[in-house]
Short mmCIF file of C-alpha atoms in Angstrom, two decimals:
data_model
loop_
_atom_site.label_atom_id
_atom_site.label_comp_id
_atom_site.label_asym_id
_atom_site.label_seq_id
_atom_site.Cartn_x
_atom_site.Cartn_y
_atom_site.Cartn_z
CA MET A 8 0.00 0.00 0.00
CA SER A 9 1.56 3.28 -1.04
CA GLY A 10 1.84 6.29 1.23
CA ASN A 11 -0.38 8.19 -1.19
CA ILE A 12 -3.28 5.79 -0.65
CA ALA A 13 -2.77 5.77 3.10
CA SER A 14 -2.83 9.56 3.22
CA LYS A 15 -6.24 9.70 1.57
CA ARG A 16 -8.01 6.96 3.43
CA SER A 17 -8.05 5.39 6.84
CA TYR A 18 -7.36 1.67 6.88
CA PHE A 19 -7.56 -0.98 9.57
CA THR A 20 -5.18 -3.83 9.99
CA THR A 21 -6.61 -7.34 10.03
CA GLY A 22 -6.47 -7.43 13.83
CA GLU A 23 -8.14 -4.03 14.19
CA PHE A 24 -10.89 -4.89 11.70
CA ALA A 25 -11.49 -8.25 13.37
CA ARG A 26 -11.90 -6.55 16.76
CA LEU A 27 -14.32 -4.01 15.30
CA CYS A 28 -16.41 -6.83 13.83
CA GLY A 29 -16.19 -9.05 16.89
CA VAL A 30 -14.59 -11.99 15.07
CA LYS A 31 -11.25 -13.75 15.01
CA LYS A 32 -8.59 -12.87 12.46
CA GLN A 33 -8.84 -16.45 11.19
CA THR A 34 -12.40 -15.73 10.07
CA LEU A 35 -11.19 -12.91 7.85
CA PHE A 36 -8.39 -15.10 6.49
CA HIS A 37 -10.90 -17.86 5.69
CA TYR A 38 -13.35 -15.51 3.98
CA ASP A 39 -10.50 -14.19 1.84
CA GLN A 40 -9.37 -17.71 0.93
CA VAL A 41 -12.84 -18.79 -0.23
CA GLY A 42 -13.38 -15.57 -2.16
CA ILE A 43 -16.16 -14.03 -0.11
CA PHE A 44 -14.57 -11.06 1.59
CA SER A 45 -11.07 -9.75 0.90
CA PRO A 46 -9.06 -6.81 2.24
CA GLU A 47 -9.31 -3.68 0.15
CA ALA A 48 -5.57 -3.16 0.03
CA THR A 49 -2.33 -5.01 0.61
CA GLY A 50 0.83 -3.18 1.61
CA GLU A 51 4.26 -3.69 0.11
CA ASN A 52 5.12 -5.57 3.26
CA GLY A 53 2.28 -8.02 2.59
CA TYR A 54 0.08 -6.65 5.37
CA ARG A 55 -3.65 -6.66 4.64
CA TYR A 56 -5.79 -3.58 5.19
CA TYR A 57 -9.56 -3.10 5.39
CA SER A 58 -11.47 0.15 4.91
CA TYR A 59 -14.31 1.43 7.08
CA GLU A 60 -16.56 1.15 4.01
CA GLN A 61 -16.21 -2.62 4.23
CA LEU A 62 -17.78 -2.73 7.69
CA GLU A 63 -21.36 -2.74 6.39
CA THR A 64 -20.58 -5.43 3.83
CA PHE A 65 -19.11 -7.61 6.56
CA ASP A 66 -22.16 -6.99 8.75
CA VAL A 67 -24.45 -8.23 5.98
CA ILE A 68 -22.29 -11.30 5.45
CA SER A 69 -22.40 -12.01 9.20
CA LEU A 70 -26.17 -11.64 9.24
CA LEU A 71 -26.56 -14.05 6.34
CA ARG A 72 -24.30 -16.53 8.11
CA ASP A 73 -26.38 -16.19 11.28
CA LEU A 74 -29.39 -17.08 9.12
CA ASP A 75 -27.57 -20.28 8.09
CA MET A 76 -27.02 -19.16 4.52
CA PRO A 77 -24.21 -21.30 3.02
CA LEU A 78 -20.95 -19.56 2.20
CA LYS A 79 -21.19 -20.65 -1.44
CA ASP A 80 -24.56 -18.86 -1.78
CA ILE A 81 -23.15 -15.71 -0.20
CA ARG A 82 -20.20 -15.85 -2.59
CA SER A 83 -22.55 -16.35 -5.53
CA TYR A 84 -24.47 -13.21 -4.60
CA LEU A 85 -21.34 -11.13 -4.04
CA ASN A 86 -20.04 -12.15 -7.45
CA ARG A 87 -23.17 -10.80 -9.15
CA ARG A 88 -24.19 -8.10 -6.70
CA SER A 89 -26.52 -5.35 -7.83
CA PRO A 90 -29.41 -3.42 -6.26
CA GLN A 91 -31.93 -5.80 -7.83
CA ALA A 92 -29.97 -8.88 -6.74
CA LEU A 93 -29.81 -7.43 -3.22
CA LEU A 94 -33.59 -6.96 -3.14
CA GLU A 95 -34.12 -10.53 -4.30
CA LEU A 96 -31.69 -11.85 -1.72
CA LEU A 97 -33.24 -9.88 1.13
CA GLU A 98 -36.76 -10.89 0.12
CA GLN A 99 -35.81 -14.56 0.10
CA GLN A 100 -34.13 -14.27 3.48
CA ARG A 101 -37.14 -12.40 4.83
CA LYS A 102 -39.40 -15.30 3.84
CA GLU A 103 -37.08 -17.76 5.53
CA VAL A 104 -36.96 -15.62 8.69
CA SER A 105 -40.78 -15.48 8.74
CA GLN A 106 -40.93 -19.25 8.50
CA LYS A 107 -38.41 -19.63 11.32
CA LEU A 108 -40.42 -17.21 13.45
CA GLU A 109 -43.53 -19.34 12.93
CA GLU A 110 -41.57 -22.43 13.92
CA LEU A 111 -40.20 -20.70 17.01
CA GLU A 112 -43.68 -19.47 17.96
CA TRP A 113 -44.96 -23.05 17.70
CA ALA A 114 -42.00 -24.28 19.77
CA ARG A 115 -42.78 -21.71 22.45
CA TYR A 116 -46.44 -22.77 22.51
CA TYR A 117 -45.37 -26.42 22.76
CA LEU A 118 -43.02 -25.71 25.67
CA ASP A 119 -45.60 -23.53 27.46
CA GLU A 120 -48.21 -26.28 27.17
CA LYS A 121 -45.78 -28.95 28.39
CA MET A 122 -44.97 -26.77 31.39
CA ARG A 123 -48.66 -26.17 32.11
CA ILE A 124 -49.51 -29.86 31.85
CA THR A 125 -46.62 -30.79 34.15
CA ARG A 126 -47.53 -28.14 36.73
CA ASP A 127 -51.18 -29.28 36.69
CA ALA A 128 -50.00 -32.86 37.16
CA LEU A 129 -47.88 -31.90 40.17
CA ALA A 130 -50.97 -30.32 41.74
CA ALA A 131 -53.07 -33.47 41.23
CA ARG A 132 -54.13 -35.64 44.18
CA PRO A 133 -53.69 -39.29 43.15
CA GLY A 134 -56.35 -41.66 44.38
CA VAL A 135 -58.90 -38.92 45.09
CA THR A 136 -62.07 -39.03 42.98
CA GLY A 137 -63.65 -35.71 42.12
CA GLN A 138 -65.49 -33.69 39.51
CA GLU A 139 -64.31 -31.30 36.82
CA GLN A 140 -66.20 -29.13 34.39
CA LEU A 141 -64.30 -29.76 31.17
CA PRO A 142 -64.59 -27.93 27.84
CA PRO A 143 -65.13 -29.77 24.55
CA GLU A 144 -61.89 -31.19 23.16
CA HIS A 145 -60.90 -32.29 19.69
CA LEU A 146 -59.19 -35.65 19.38
CA ILE A 147 -57.34 -37.38 16.59
CA THR A 148 -58.14 -41.05 17.01
CA SER A 149 -56.92 -44.39 15.75
CA PRO A 150 -59.07 -47.51 16.18
CA LEU A 151 -57.30 -50.20 18.11
CA GLY A 152 -57.76 -53.91 17.65
CA ARG A 153 -57.06 -56.40 20.38
CA CYS A 154 -53.37 -56.39 21.38
CA SER A 155 -52.14 -59.54 23.09
CA THR A 156 -48.74 -58.23 24.19
CA GLU A 157 -47.26 -54.98 25.50
CA LYS A 158 -45.05 -54.88 22.40
CA GLU A 159 -48.09 -54.92 20.12
CA LEU A 160 -49.70 -52.14 22.16
CA ALA A 161 -46.51 -50.06 22.00
CA ALA A 162 -46.38 -50.59 18.23
CA ALA A 163 -50.00 -49.42 17.95
CA PHE A 164 -49.18 -46.22 19.83
CA ALA A 165 -46.13 -45.66 17.62
CA LYS A 166 -48.28 -46.14 14.53
CA HIS A 167 -50.81 -43.65 15.91
CA LEU A 168 -48.07 -41.04 16.40
CA GLN A 169 -46.86 -41.62 12.86
CA PHE A 170 -50.42 -41.08 11.68
CA CYS A 171 -50.59 -37.79 13.60
CA HIS A 172 -47.29 -36.68 12.11
CA SER A 173 -48.59 -37.50 8.63
CA LEU A 174 -51.31 -34.92 9.33
CA ASP A 175 -48.64 -32.47 10.54
CA ILE A 176 -49.87 -32.82 14.12
CA TYR A 177 -47.32 -32.55 16.92
CA SER A 178 -49.27 -32.17 20.13
CA PRO A 179 -47.79 -31.34 23.55
CA ASN A 180 -50.41 -33.66 25.02
CA GLY A 181 -49.48 -37.28 25.48
CA SER A 182 -51.50 -39.91 23.68
CA GLY A 183 -54.22 -41.72 25.59
CA GLY A 184 -56.79 -44.46 25.27
CA MET A 185 -60.58 -44.66 25.20
CA VAL A 186 -62.27 -47.56 26.99
CA PRO A 187 -66.02 -48.20 26.61
CA THR A 188 -67.91 -47.90 29.89
CA SER A 189 -70.04 -50.83 28.75
CA ALA A 190 -66.93 -53.02 29.18
CA PRO A 191 -64.89 -51.57 32.07
CA PRO A 192 -61.55 -53.18 32.92
CA ARG A 193 -61.90 -56.13 35.29
CA GLY A 194 -58.20 -56.83 35.62
CA PRO A 195 -54.79 -55.59 34.53
CA ASP A 196 -55.39 -56.82 30.97
CA TYR A 197 -57.83 -54.54 29.22
CA PHE A 198 -58.18 -52.98 25.80
CA TYR A 199 -58.69 -49.55 24.32
CA THR A 200 -61.24 -49.03 21.60
CA PHE A 201 -59.36 -45.98 20.35
CA ILE A 202 -56.00 -44.33 20.88
CA PHE A 203 -56.31 -40.55 20.92
CA THR A 204 -54.27 -37.36 20.89
CA LYS A 205 -55.71 -34.00 21.88
CA ILE A 206 -55.39 -31.22 19.33
CA SER A 207 -56.00 -27.49 19.71
CA ALA A 208 -58.41 -27.06 16.78
CA PRO A 209 -60.73 -29.31 14.77
CA ARG A 210 -59.56 -31.00 11.60
CA GLN A 211 -61.65 -31.89 8.58
CA HIS A 212 -60.71 -35.54 8.83
CA PRO A 213 -62.69 -38.69 9.66
CA ALA A 214 -60.25 -39.46 12.48
CA CYS A 215 -61.09 -36.20 14.27
CA LEU A 216 -63.67 -36.75 17.01
CA LEU A 217 -65.20 -34.34 19.49
CA LYS A 218 -64.94 -35.21 23.16
CA PRO A 219 -68.05 -33.49 24.57
CA GLY A 220 -67.72 -30.85 27.21
CA GLY A 221 -69.54 -31.10 30.50
CA LEU A 222 -69.22 -32.51 33.99
CA TYR A 223 -66.69 -35.33 34.34
CA ALA A 224 -65.72 -37.63 37.16
CA VAL A 225 -61.93 -37.73 37.36
CA LEU A 226 -59.35 -39.76 39.22
CA CYS A 227 -55.56 -39.68 38.96
CA HIS A 228 -53.76 -43.01 39.26
CA ASN A 229 -50.03 -43.49 39.95
CA THR A 230 -49.62 -47.06 41.20
CA GLY A 231 -49.08 -48.86 37.91
CA TYR A 232 -51.23 -50.80 35.49
CA GLY A 233 -51.45 -53.88 37.67
CA ASN A 234 -54.30 -52.42 39.72
CA ILE A 235 -55.60 -49.65 37.47
CA HIS A 236 -58.84 -51.59 36.97
CA ILE A 237 -59.65 -50.77 40.62
CA SER A 238 -59.46 -47.05 39.82
CA TYR A 239 -61.79 -47.55 36.86
CA ARG A 240 -64.27 -49.32 39.13
CA ARG A 241 -64.03 -46.54 41.73
CA LEU A 242 -64.78 -43.98 39.02
CA LEU A 243 -67.93 -45.83 37.96
CA ASP A 244 -69.04 -46.23 41.57
CA TYR A 245 -68.57 -42.50 42.11
CA VAL A 246 -70.78 -41.66 39.14
CA GLU A 247 -73.51 -43.95 40.46
CA GLU A 248 -73.21 -42.46 43.96
CA GLN A 249 -73.86 -39.03 42.43
CA GLY A 250 -77.07 -40.34 40.89
CA ARG A 251 -75.67 -39.95 37.38
CA LYS A 252 -74.98 -42.21 34.43
CA ALA A 253 -71.59 -42.64 32.84
CA GLY A 254 -70.95 -41.45 29.31
CA PRO A 255 -69.99 -43.95 26.61
CA PHE A 256 -66.21 -43.81 27.18
CA PHE A 257 -63.54 -43.61 29.82
CA TYR A 258 -60.62 -41.42 28.79
CA GLU A 259 -57.19 -42.45 30.03
CA GLU A 260 -54.30 -40.06 29.47
CA ALA A 261 -50.77 -39.80 30.82
CA LEU A 262 -49.95 -36.59 32.68
CA LEU A 263 -46.49 -37.68 33.83
CA ASP A 264 -44.81 -40.40 31.82
CA GLU A 265 -41.28 -41.57 30.95
CA LEU A 266 -40.36 -38.03 29.92
CA SER A 267 -40.31 -37.00 33.59
CA ILE A 268 -40.55 -40.23 35.65
CA GLN A 269 -38.21 -43.18 35.19
CA ASP A 270 -40.30 -45.81 36.98
CA PRO A 271 -43.31 -46.82 34.80
CA GLU A 272 -45.15 -47.93 37.94
CA LYS A 273 -45.19 -44.32 39.12
CA HIS A 274 -46.46 -42.66 35.95
CA LEU A 275 -49.43 -40.39 36.63
CA LEU A 276 -52.52 -41.31 34.63
CA LYS A 277 -55.71 -39.29 34.55
CA LEU A 278 -58.96 -41.23 34.18
CA SER A 279 -62.14 -39.38 33.35
CA VAL A 280 -65.70 -40.19 32.35
CA GLN A 281 -68.58 -37.87 31.56
CA MET A 282 -71.39 -37.69 34.10
CA LEU A 283 -74.78 -37.64 32.34
#
């Protein structure tokens, strides 16, 4: 770099420019090597110098990298840069940012709901039968045939989740089972008529059913599946004691499962049945 150039402009060394941009010198060396961002001038001594006018360009490159834009795409733009190309690039990145914001908003909703469900579960009183006024709920259901082993039942639940995912449904609520009140469990081996997953809004799909709102008898169970039939029986007895009739289905759903409790025998299950 000649003295004449230096007298007209202010330049930064690689170290100075790196500090201004909050990056390591190696980042600048790498960008130069791959042809994305090079120093504006090189001195006779081989030193590399950057101008203040390059700061904004580097900021844009950093932003695009933060948005996960590949280096080769950034280089492609810089090699054909123009006002129109810049507008096209920014518009495309804006669309991608909007999509990421939607995904983050969904993730926040999912986490908030998981936290709410867990807090509600911690406030539950296992073994105590009571009443709750519940709103209508929309369920995605899968009919379930008779499963003779736990492995077959687990496979059925996995298939149900795959079905939900095929409909782009990822619910913070755990999947549950529907048991007809006309055939309540009489022992540890019992069968669901449907597997269900709660969803936040109705779907125009045959698998979407409406769980009616109204007064429900509820009981939380946390002593394993070996004696859960006793809790089902207690729920029916409670409905009869209130002078009511049970709705067509029990609803069994996990409030605390393997995600938060290691011992399956201590998972918290909520049983409910509508009181008619």
